[in-house]
Amino acid sequence: MGGGASKAERGPGPRKEPDLTRFKARVDRVYIGGLSRTYDDYVQRAARHLFKATNFQDVIMETANVKDELLRLGIYKNLRISIDTSKGEGASKNGYTVAFEGEELSRITGSVGVEVGQNDGAATTELVTPNLFGRGERLSFNYSHSYVRNSVLNLKLTKPYLHTAVGDYEPETSVTIFRHSSPSRWAKYRTEDNGVLFDFSFAVPALRFSNSLQYELGMKELFVLDRQTPFFVREHCGPRLASAFRYICQFDGRDDNVFPANGAFVKSTTELSGSRMSQLGIVRQDVHAELNVPLFLGMSLQVCGRIGTILHDKKKEAIPINQLFFPGGPQTLRGFELAGACPWRDGVAAGCQSYWATGLHLWSPLPFNQYFGGFGNLFRTHAFYNIGTCNSFTTDKLRSTAGVGIALRMGQKARIEFNYCQPLSYEVGDRVVKGFQFGIGYEFI
């Protein structure tokens, strides 16, 4: 009489993960070692949730969370974990001892690398003294040099408050002494900024919402770039005292920073500036938004846009040319040169006081992506349509471009785009790019 194979002959079935919630457990003690110049109160708060564990699954999960929080404090180079049953006087039934042991960061660390900006790349050098006073303070010296932005020099002192009662909101203050030099070749001038920046930032991690309040005080000086710099640009040249209050807020609900397939992103920057505290008469507002919707076969639809406007009191002072908007280029309107989608005068970009631009994208993985392994995940293809205009919030004098392209991921924040662009509508005097266009950055429309 025939019959099926026995259970032993069929082989073992799929392994079932043990249910660790059935095992009661509590944490009696937590040891945090390897620190010589860090105050106890800076690390104690990180372990607070461990003592709320009621089963072994909670112990494991909270131990991993504590490790992440300790590394986020900026005091450890590496960290090891051990979990053992509680022993000795005061040990409770089902009690455990959790120990964190690591190596403290050196008093001075340094790095050399490449930093990606908006259509710019720079070689950077940084020296850092972490955990300067024992509670996560950080003093950093940063220098970068590039072809587009000549040089950036920053000396920054940062003070976190992660160990306080409001530590869940990641509050942080910083003071930065800076010297920036940046040419604007499209308008034939160069800007040098020297000053100090005070910053207070905090976040609401549960809502993926972050905020930054800034005050900047310094000296801004404009120089002519060459002999062809027109007179209306030269009128803005020379040194002036600059004072600005700035508020930056950001919501990021995307599933990825570079190639998101789902989620929304909104970033708003509001700046109130003037030549000094008594003459804060220029309000500059810039908003960038993005919505991503997953489709099928790894494809996604992206709708994004950016709007900027400047309001000012004409009785107080004129708007310096370096504060105007210069739309055009791979990050704003593809199919146009940098600053190529704004008014031009005497052969240079004159800038504008307002603009808006939107983009519609259909993103897709590379064809036959599965045959490229992980390397293929660094690339995406897209078909796009950009539309926008300046000095108007209507549909008059629209600029628009359609095209296709391929994008390459650069780290966790930036990407490179190679696009074939076909401008569809533009104004007389605009600088258009018909054909291939290259772009690199982290915020695209």
Short mmCIF file of C-alpha atoms in Angstrom, two decimals:
data_model
loop_
_atom_site.label_atom_id
_atom_site.label_comp_id
_atom_site.label_asym_id
_atom_site.label_seq_id
_atom_site.Cartn_x
_atom_site.Cartn_y
_atom_site.Cartn_z
CA MET A 1 0.00 0.00 0.00
CA GLY A 2 1.53 3.29 -1.09
CA GLY A 3 1.84 6.29 1.14
CA GLY A 4 3.47 9.72 1.40
CA ALA A 5 6.91 10.31 2.80
CA SER A 6 7.23 10.63 6.54
CA LYS A 7 7.93 14.00 8.16
CA ALA A 8 11.55 12.98 8.79
CA GLU A 9 11.96 12.01 5.12
CA ARG A 10 10.51 15.31 3.91
CA GLY A 11 13.19 17.17 5.83
CA PRO A 12 12.86 20.02 8.26
CA GLY A 13 10.32 22.72 7.56
CA PRO A 14 10.97 26.45 7.74
CA ARG A 15 12.55 27.52 11.01
CA LYS A 16 10.22 29.37 13.29
CA GLU A 17 11.61 32.34 15.16
CA PRO A 18 11.27 31.95 18.93
CA ASP A 19 8.79 34.22 20.67
CA LEU A 20 11.02 36.11 23.10
CA THR A 21 8.09 38.05 24.53
CA ARG A 22 7.18 34.90 26.51
CA PHE A 23 10.30 35.25 28.65
CA LYS A 24 9.90 37.76 31.44
CA ALA A 25 12.91 40.00 31.96
CA ARG A 26 13.96 43.24 33.55
CA VAL A 27 17.18 45.24 33.57
CA ASP A 28 18.77 45.64 37.00
CA ARG A 29 21.95 47.43 35.99
CA VAL A 30 23.42 49.27 33.00
CA TYR A 31 27.16 49.86 32.68
CA ILE A 32 28.52 52.41 30.21
CA GLY A 33 32.31 52.23 30.04
CA GLY A 34 35.30 53.33 28.06
CA LEU A 35 34.90 57.04 28.85
CA SER A 36 37.52 59.17 30.53
CA ARG A 37 36.58 62.80 29.80
CA THR A 38 32.78 62.55 29.51
CA TYR A 39 30.45 63.56 32.34
CA ASP A 40 28.09 60.84 33.63
CA ASP A 41 24.95 62.94 33.13
CA TYR A 42 25.66 63.16 29.38
CA VAL A 43 25.23 59.40 28.88
CA GLN A 44 22.82 58.41 31.67
CA ARG A 45 19.68 59.60 29.88
CA ALA A 46 20.41 57.40 26.87
CA ALA A 47 19.75 54.25 28.93
CA ARG A 48 16.48 55.33 30.55
CA HIS A 49 14.15 53.15 28.43
CA LEU A 50 16.07 49.97 29.24
CA PHE A 51 14.63 49.96 32.75
CA LYS A 52 11.08 49.82 31.34
CA ALA A 53 11.62 46.45 29.64
CA THR A 54 9.25 43.68 30.80
CA ASN A 55 10.37 40.79 28.57
CA PHE A 56 13.53 39.64 26.80
CA GLN A 57 12.36 40.97 23.42
CA ASP A 58 12.09 44.45 24.97
CA VAL A 59 15.60 44.11 26.40
CA ILE A 60 17.08 43.30 22.98
CA MET A 61 15.21 46.07 21.15
CA GLU A 62 15.94 48.74 23.74
CA THR A 63 19.61 47.72 23.92
CA ALA A 64 19.93 48.36 20.18
CA ASN A 65 18.17 51.73 20.58
CA VAL A 66 20.51 52.73 23.40
CA LYS A 67 23.53 51.82 21.28
CA ASP A 68 22.29 54.07 18.47
CA GLU A 69 21.65 56.92 20.89
CA LEU A 70 25.08 56.59 22.51
CA LEU A 71 26.77 56.71 19.10
CA ARG A 72 24.67 59.76 18.20
CA LEU A 73 26.11 61.61 21.21
CA GLY A 74 29.38 61.96 19.30
CA ILE A 75 31.70 60.59 21.98
CA TYR A 76 32.39 56.99 20.90
CA LYS A 77 34.50 55.67 18.03
CA ASN A 78 32.97 52.19 18.40
CA LEU A 79 30.74 50.38 20.87
CA ARG A 80 30.32 46.77 22.04
CA ILE A 81 27.35 45.27 23.89
CA SER A 82 27.03 42.41 26.36
CA ILE A 83 23.87 41.11 28.05
CA ASP A 84 24.22 38.80 31.06
CA THR A 85 22.07 37.58 33.89
CA SER A 86 22.14 39.76 36.95
CA LYS A 87 24.28 38.45 39.82
CA GLY A 88 25.23 39.53 43.29
CA GLU A 89 23.48 41.61 45.88
CA GLY A 90 20.32 43.27 44.65
CA ALA A 91 19.89 40.89 41.71
CA SER A 92 16.21 40.22 40.97
CA LYS A 93 14.48 37.23 39.47
CA ASN A 94 14.65 37.39 35.66
CA GLY A 95 17.08 40.29 36.04
CA TYR A 96 19.79 41.19 33.52
CA THR A 97 22.85 43.41 33.37
CA VAL A 98 23.52 45.27 30.12
CA ALA A 99 27.02 46.63 29.50
CA PHE A 100 28.21 49.03 26.82
CA GLU A 101 31.96 49.24 26.33
CA GLY A 102 33.67 51.28 23.65
CA GLU A 103 36.57 53.44 22.62
CA GLU A 104 36.29 57.17 23.11
CA LEU A 105 36.96 59.46 20.17
CA SER A 106 40.40 61.01 20.00
CA ARG A 107 40.80 64.59 21.12
CA ILE A 108 41.53 65.64 17.54
CA THR A 109 40.19 63.97 14.39
CA GLY A 110 40.47 64.97 10.77
CA SER A 111 39.18 64.12 7.34
CA VAL A 112 39.82 64.93 3.69
CA GLY A 113 37.14 64.36 1.08
CA VAL A 114 34.84 65.67 -1.61
CA GLU A 115 31.64 67.59 -0.95
CA VAL A 116 28.80 67.89 -3.45
CA GLY A 117 26.85 71.14 -3.74
CA GLN A 118 24.31 72.57 -6.15
CA ASN A 119 26.02 72.12 -9.54
CA ASP A 120 29.33 72.23 -7.72
CA GLY A 121 31.90 69.93 -6.18
CA ALA A 122 34.58 70.86 -3.70
CA ALA A 123 37.63 69.35 -2.07
CA THR A 124 37.25 69.66 1.70
CA THR A 125 39.54 69.42 4.72
CA GLU A 126 38.22 69.28 8.28
CA LEU A 127 39.80 69.19 11.74
CA VAL A 128 37.54 68.42 14.70
CA THR A 129 37.95 68.34 18.47
CA PRO A 130 34.98 66.15 19.57
CA ASN A 131 33.52 66.16 23.06
CA LEU A 132 35.54 69.25 23.88
CA PHE A 133 34.22 69.93 27.40
CA GLY A 134 32.76 66.50 28.26
CA ARG A 135 29.14 66.97 27.13
CA GLY A 136 29.34 66.51 23.36
CA GLU A 137 30.69 69.96 22.50
CA ARG A 138 32.41 70.05 19.14
CA LEU A 139 34.89 72.55 17.69
CA SER A 140 35.51 72.14 13.97
CA PHE A 141 37.65 73.90 11.39
CA ASN A 142 36.57 73.38 7.80
CA TYR A 143 38.10 74.56 4.54
CA SER A 144 36.83 73.74 1.05
CA HIS A 145 37.85 74.89 -2.38
CA SER A 146 36.12 74.46 -5.72
CA TYR A 147 35.94 75.89 -9.19
CA VAL A 148 32.46 77.41 -8.79
CA ARG A 149 32.61 78.59 -5.16
CA ASN A 150 36.22 79.67 -4.71
CA SER A 151 36.64 78.97 -1.01
CA VAL A 152 34.74 78.40 2.21
CA LEU A 153 36.39 78.75 5.62
CA ASN A 154 34.44 77.96 8.80
CA LEU A 155 35.32 77.79 12.48
CA LYS A 156 32.32 76.32 14.30
CA LEU A 157 31.58 75.58 17.97
CA THR A 158 28.57 73.31 18.53
CA LYS A 159 26.80 72.56 21.79
CA PRO A 160 24.15 69.75 21.86
CA TYR A 161 21.58 69.28 24.61
CA LEU A 162 20.74 65.61 24.03
CA HIS A 163 21.23 64.80 27.72
CA THR A 164 18.60 67.25 28.97
CA ALA A 165 14.87 66.77 29.56
CA VAL A 166 14.17 68.02 26.01
CA GLY A 167 16.79 65.75 24.45
CA ASP A 168 14.17 63.91 22.39
CA TYR A 169 13.84 67.08 20.29
CA GLU A 170 17.57 67.13 19.49
CA PRO A 171 18.21 70.78 20.48
CA GLU A 172 21.56 72.23 19.49
CA THR A 173 23.23 75.64 19.44
CA SER A 174 26.24 76.69 17.41
CA VAL A 175 28.41 79.71 16.67
CA THR A 176 30.25 79.88 13.35
CA ILE A 177 32.90 82.35 12.27
CA PHE A 178 33.02 82.23 8.49
CA ARG A 179 34.76 83.58 5.42
CA HIS A 180 33.18 82.74 2.06
CA SER A 181 34.29 83.74 -1.40
CA SER A 182 32.00 82.98 -4.34
CA PRO A 183 31.99 84.22 -7.97
CA SER A 184 28.74 84.69 -9.89
CA ARG A 185 30.02 84.41 -13.43
CA TRP A 186 26.58 84.86 -15.00
CA ALA A 187 26.41 88.41 -13.55
CA LYS A 188 30.19 89.11 -13.57
CA TYR A 189 30.65 89.85 -9.87
CA ARG A 190 32.29 88.13 -6.90
CA THR A 191 31.08 88.11 -3.31
CA GLU A 192 33.17 87.89 -0.15
CA ASP A 193 31.33 87.28 3.13
CA ASN A 194 32.98 87.63 6.53
CA GLY A 195 31.02 87.36 9.73
CA VAL A 196 29.50 85.28 12.48
CA LEU A 197 26.44 83.02 12.44
CA PHE A 198 24.42 82.06 15.53
CA ASP A 199 22.17 79.03 15.12
CA PHE A 200 19.62 77.22 17.30
CA SER A 201 18.08 74.07 15.86
CA PHE A 202 15.65 71.44 17.09
CA ALA A 203 13.61 68.62 15.58
CA VAL A 204 10.47 66.56 16.10
CA PRO A 205 11.75 63.13 14.97
CA ALA A 206 8.34 61.46 15.28
CA LEU A 207 6.99 63.88 12.66
CA ARG A 208 10.24 64.03 10.63
CA PHE A 209 10.20 67.79 11.15
CA SER A 210 13.26 69.98 11.80
CA ASN A 211 13.74 73.68 12.50
CA SER A 212 16.63 76.12 12.52
CA LEU A 213 16.66 79.71 13.80
CA GLN A 214 19.67 81.77 12.70
CA TYR A 215 21.10 85.23 13.10
CA GLU A 216 23.94 86.36 10.85
CA LEU A 217 26.04 89.48 11.23
CA GLY A 218 28.96 90.33 9.01
CA MET A 219 30.52 92.30 6.21
CA LYS A 220 29.58 91.55 2.61
CA GLU A 221 31.66 92.95 -0.21
CA LEU A 222 31.02 92.72 -3.94
CA PHE A 223 33.82 92.95 -6.50
CA VAL A 224 33.73 93.22 -10.30
CA LEU A 225 34.75 89.97 -11.95
CA ASP A 226 36.38 91.47 -15.04
CA ARG A 227 36.48 94.56 -17.24
CA GLN A 228 33.22 93.59 -18.95
CA THR A 229 31.17 93.95 -15.75
CA PRO A 230 28.40 96.47 -16.64
CA PHE A 231 27.75 99.63 -14.68
CA PHE A 232 24.44 98.52 -13.14
CA VAL A 233 26.35 95.67 -11.43
CA ARG A 234 29.22 97.93 -10.40
CA GLU A 235 26.71 100.12 -8.53
CA HIS A 236 26.30 97.29 -6.00
CA CYS A 237 30.03 96.77 -5.49
CA GLY A 238 31.85 97.71 -2.32
CA PRO A 239 31.57 96.66 1.35
CA ARG A 240 28.41 96.86 3.40
CA LEU A 241 27.35 95.73 6.84
CA ALA A 242 24.79 92.93 6.63
CA SER A 243 22.41 91.66 9.29
CA ALA A 244 19.90 88.83 8.78
CA PHE A 245 17.42 86.73 10.73
CA ARG A 246 16.67 83.38 9.10
CA TYR A 247 14.16 80.59 9.80
CA ILE A 248 14.52 77.23 8.04
CA CYS A 249 11.96 74.47 8.51
CA GLN A 250 11.87 71.10 6.79
CA PHE A 251 9.59 68.07 6.61
CA ASP A 252 11.02 64.92 5.06
CA GLY A 253 8.69 61.94 4.74
CA ARG A 254 10.44 60.33 1.76
CA ASP A 255 11.68 56.75 1.74
CA ASP A 256 15.02 57.86 0.21
CA ASN A 257 16.86 61.16 -0.15
CA VAL A 258 18.27 60.61 -3.66
CA PHE A 259 15.80 58.37 -5.52
CA PRO A 260 12.57 58.50 -3.51
CA ALA A 261 9.69 56.35 -4.67
CA ASN A 262 7.20 57.35 -2.00
CA GLY A 263 6.60 60.26 0.37
CA ALA A 264 6.67 64.04 0.51
CA PHE A 265 9.31 66.68 1.19
CA VAL A 266 8.90 70.38 2.02
CA LYS A 267 11.60 72.90 2.85
CA SER A 268 11.00 76.58 3.55
CA THR A 269 13.57 79.35 4.11
CA THR A 270 12.48 82.79 5.33
CA GLU A 271 15.05 85.57 5.70
CA LEU A 272 14.69 89.10 7.04
CA SER A 273 17.76 91.18 6.20
CA GLY A 274 19.13 94.69 5.92
CA SER A 275 22.27 96.74 6.28
CA ARG A 276 21.85 96.86 10.05
CA MET A 277 19.37 96.01 12.80
CA SER A 278 17.37 99.24 12.35
CA GLN A 279 17.00 98.71 8.59
CA LEU A 280 15.73 95.14 8.23
CA GLY A 281 13.59 95.88 5.19
CA ILE A 282 14.13 92.90 2.86
CA VAL A 283 12.10 89.71 3.24
CA ARG A 284 13.26 86.76 1.10
CA GLN A 285 11.11 83.61 0.95
CA ASP A 286 12.05 80.35 -0.80
CA VAL A 287 9.94 77.15 -0.68
CA HIS A 288 10.74 73.77 -2.24
CA ALA A 289 8.20 70.91 -2.26
CA GLU A 290 8.13 67.38 -3.64
CA LEU A 291 5.61 64.52 -3.81
CA ASN A 292 6.48 60.95 -4.86
CA VAL A 293 3.95 58.26 -5.76
CA PRO A 294 4.95 54.61 -6.42
CA LEU A 295 3.58 53.02 -9.59
CA PHE A 296 4.49 49.53 -10.87
CA LEU A 297 7.60 47.63 -11.96
CA GLY A 298 9.75 49.85 -9.75
CA MET A 299 8.58 53.06 -11.45
CA SER A 300 7.41 56.17 -9.60
CA LEU A 301 5.81 59.52 -10.40
CA GLN A 302 7.33 62.69 -8.94
CA VAL A 303 5.78 66.14 -8.82
CA CYS A 304 7.98 68.92 -7.46
CA GLY A 305 8.12 72.70 -7.43
CA ARG A 306 9.90 75.72 -6.08
CA ILE A 307 8.75 79.29 -5.51
CA GLY A 308 10.71 82.33 -4.42
CA THR A 309 9.82 85.94 -3.76
CA ILE A 310 11.42 89.07 -2.30
CA LEU A 311 9.52 91.84 -0.55
CA HIS A 312 11.28 95.04 0.44
CA ASP A 313 10.73 98.54 1.74
CA LYS A 314 11.95 100.82 -1.03
CA LYS A 315 12.32 103.68 1.47
CA LYS A 316 15.02 101.85 3.42
CA GLU A 317 17.37 100.41 0.80
CA ALA A 318 17.61 98.80 -2.62
CA ILE A 319 17.96 95.04 -3.00
CA PRO A 320 21.63 94.05 -3.50
CA ILE A 321 22.08 92.07 -6.71
CA ASN A 322 23.53 89.09 -4.83
CA GLN A 323 20.18 88.61 -3.01
CA LEU A 324 18.11 88.33 -6.20
CA PHE A 325 17.00 85.03 -7.75
CA PHE A 326 18.72 83.65 -10.85
CA PRO A 327 16.53 80.76 -12.12
CA GLY A 328 17.75 78.47 -14.84
CA GLY A 329 19.99 75.42 -14.89
CA PRO A 330 19.77 71.72 -14.01
CA GLN A 331 18.43 72.35 -10.48
CA THR A 332 15.64 74.78 -11.43
CA LEU A 333 14.75 74.75 -15.14
CA ARG A 334 16.51 72.14 -17.25
CA GLY A 335 17.19 73.15 -20.83
CA PHE A 336 18.50 76.56 -19.72
CA GLU A 337 21.97 77.67 -18.73
CA LEU A 338 22.67 78.71 -15.13
CA ALA A 339 20.68 81.93 -14.63
CA GLY A 340 19.51 81.56 -18.22
CA ALA A 341 15.77 81.83 -17.48
CA CYS A 342 15.75 85.34 -15.99
CA PRO A 343 16.10 88.83 -17.53
CA TRP A 344 19.51 89.73 -18.98
CA ARG A 345 20.92 93.22 -19.34
CA ASP A 346 24.11 94.45 -20.98
CA GLY A 347 25.20 90.87 -21.59
CA VAL A 348 24.80 89.59 -18.00
CA ALA A 349 22.00 88.12 -15.88
CA ALA A 350 20.09 90.87 -14.08
CA GLY A 351 18.20 88.57 -11.69
CA CYS A 352 14.57 88.74 -10.60
CA GLN A 353 12.55 89.39 -7.45
CA SER A 354 10.25 86.37 -7.84
CA TYR A 355 10.02 83.11 -9.74
CA TRP A 356 8.26 79.77 -9.76
CA ALA A 357 9.12 76.46 -11.37
CA THR A 358 7.61 72.98 -11.38
CA GLY A 359 8.65 69.57 -12.61
CA LEU A 360 6.90 66.33 -13.52
CA HIS A 361 9.04 63.17 -13.63
CA LEU A 362 8.51 59.53 -14.43
CA TRP A 363 11.33 57.60 -12.75
CA SER A 364 12.28 54.03 -13.64
CA PRO A 365 15.09 51.56 -12.85
CA LEU A 366 17.56 50.68 -15.58
CA PRO A 367 16.26 48.16 -18.12
CA PHE A 368 17.35 44.64 -17.14
CA ASN A 369 18.38 46.08 -13.78
CA GLN A 370 18.41 42.62 -12.18
CA TYR A 371 21.43 41.62 -14.29
CA PHE A 372 23.61 44.43 -12.93
CA GLY A 373 23.41 43.43 -9.28
CA GLY A 374 23.77 46.16 -6.68
CA PHE A 375 25.57 48.40 -9.17
CA GLY A 376 22.37 48.87 -11.13
CA ASN A 377 20.63 50.35 -8.07
CA LEU A 378 22.91 53.40 -8.34
CA PHE A 379 21.17 54.47 -11.55
CA ARG A 380 17.69 55.66 -12.50
CA THR A 381 16.23 56.84 -15.78
CA HIS A 382 13.57 59.53 -16.07
CA ALA A 383 11.39 61.43 -18.50
CA PHE A 384 10.66 64.97 -17.36
CA TYR A 385 8.76 68.16 -18.11
CA ASN A 386 9.80 71.47 -16.49
CA ILE A 387 7.82 74.70 -16.60
CA GLY A 388 8.21 78.06 -14.85
CA THR A 389 8.71 81.79 -15.16
CA CYS A 390 10.09 84.80 -13.29
CA ASN A 391 8.85 88.19 -12.05
CA SER A 392 5.30 86.88 -12.33
CA PHE A 393 3.05 84.36 -10.63
CA THR A 394 0.85 84.03 -13.71
CA THR A 395 1.27 81.92 -16.84
CA ASP A 396 2.72 84.82 -18.84
CA LYS A 397 6.12 84.39 -20.50
CA LEU A 398 6.39 80.73 -19.57
CA ARG A 399 9.60 78.77 -20.00
CA SER A 400 9.25 75.02 -20.51
CA THR A 401 11.45 72.04 -21.35
CA ALA A 402 10.88 68.33 -21.96
CA GLY A 403 13.47 65.59 -22.05
CA VAL A 404 14.85 62.27 -20.88
CA GLY A 405 17.94 61.39 -18.89
CA ILE A 406 19.84 59.11 -16.57
CA ALA A 407 20.84 59.85 -12.96
CA LEU A 408 23.65 58.40 -10.84
CA ARG A 409 23.53 58.28 -7.04
CA MET A 410 26.38 60.05 -5.21
CA GLY A 411 26.37 58.89 -1.60
CA GLN A 412 23.23 59.33 0.47
CA LYS A 413 22.24 62.88 -0.52
CA ALA A 414 23.34 63.90 -4.01
CA ARG A 415 23.08 62.72 -7.58
CA ILE A 416 24.47 63.42 -11.04
CA GLU A 417 22.12 63.87 -14.00
CA PHE A 418 22.86 63.50 -17.74
CA ASN A 419 19.82 64.80 -19.59
CA TYR A 420 18.80 65.37 -23.18
CA CYS A 421 16.76 68.60 -23.11
CA GLN A 422 14.40 70.11 -25.66
CA PRO A 423 13.28 73.65 -24.72
CA LEU A 424 9.67 74.12 -25.81
CA SER A 425 9.06 77.78 -24.90
CA TYR A 426 11.37 80.60 -23.92
CA GLU A 427 11.76 84.37 -24.11
CA VAL A 428 14.00 86.45 -26.32
CA GLY A 429 17.35 86.78 -24.57
CA ASP A 430 17.07 83.53 -22.60
CA ARG A 431 20.11 81.24 -22.63
CA VAL A 432 18.81 77.83 -23.69
CA VAL A 433 20.53 74.45 -23.90
CA LYS A 434 19.28 72.26 -26.74
CA GLY A 435 20.73 68.81 -26.31
CA PHE A 436 22.71 67.23 -23.49
CA GLN A 437 23.02 68.94 -20.11
CA PHE A 438 24.99 67.89 -17.03
CA GLY A 439 23.89 68.61 -13.46
CA ILE A 440 25.05 67.68 -9.97
CA GLY A 441 23.36 68.51 -6.66
CA TYR A 442 20.90 67.46 -3.97
CA GLU A 443 17.73 69.50 -4.68
CA PHE A 444 16.31 69.30 -8.18
CA ILE A 445 13.02 70.37 -9.71
#
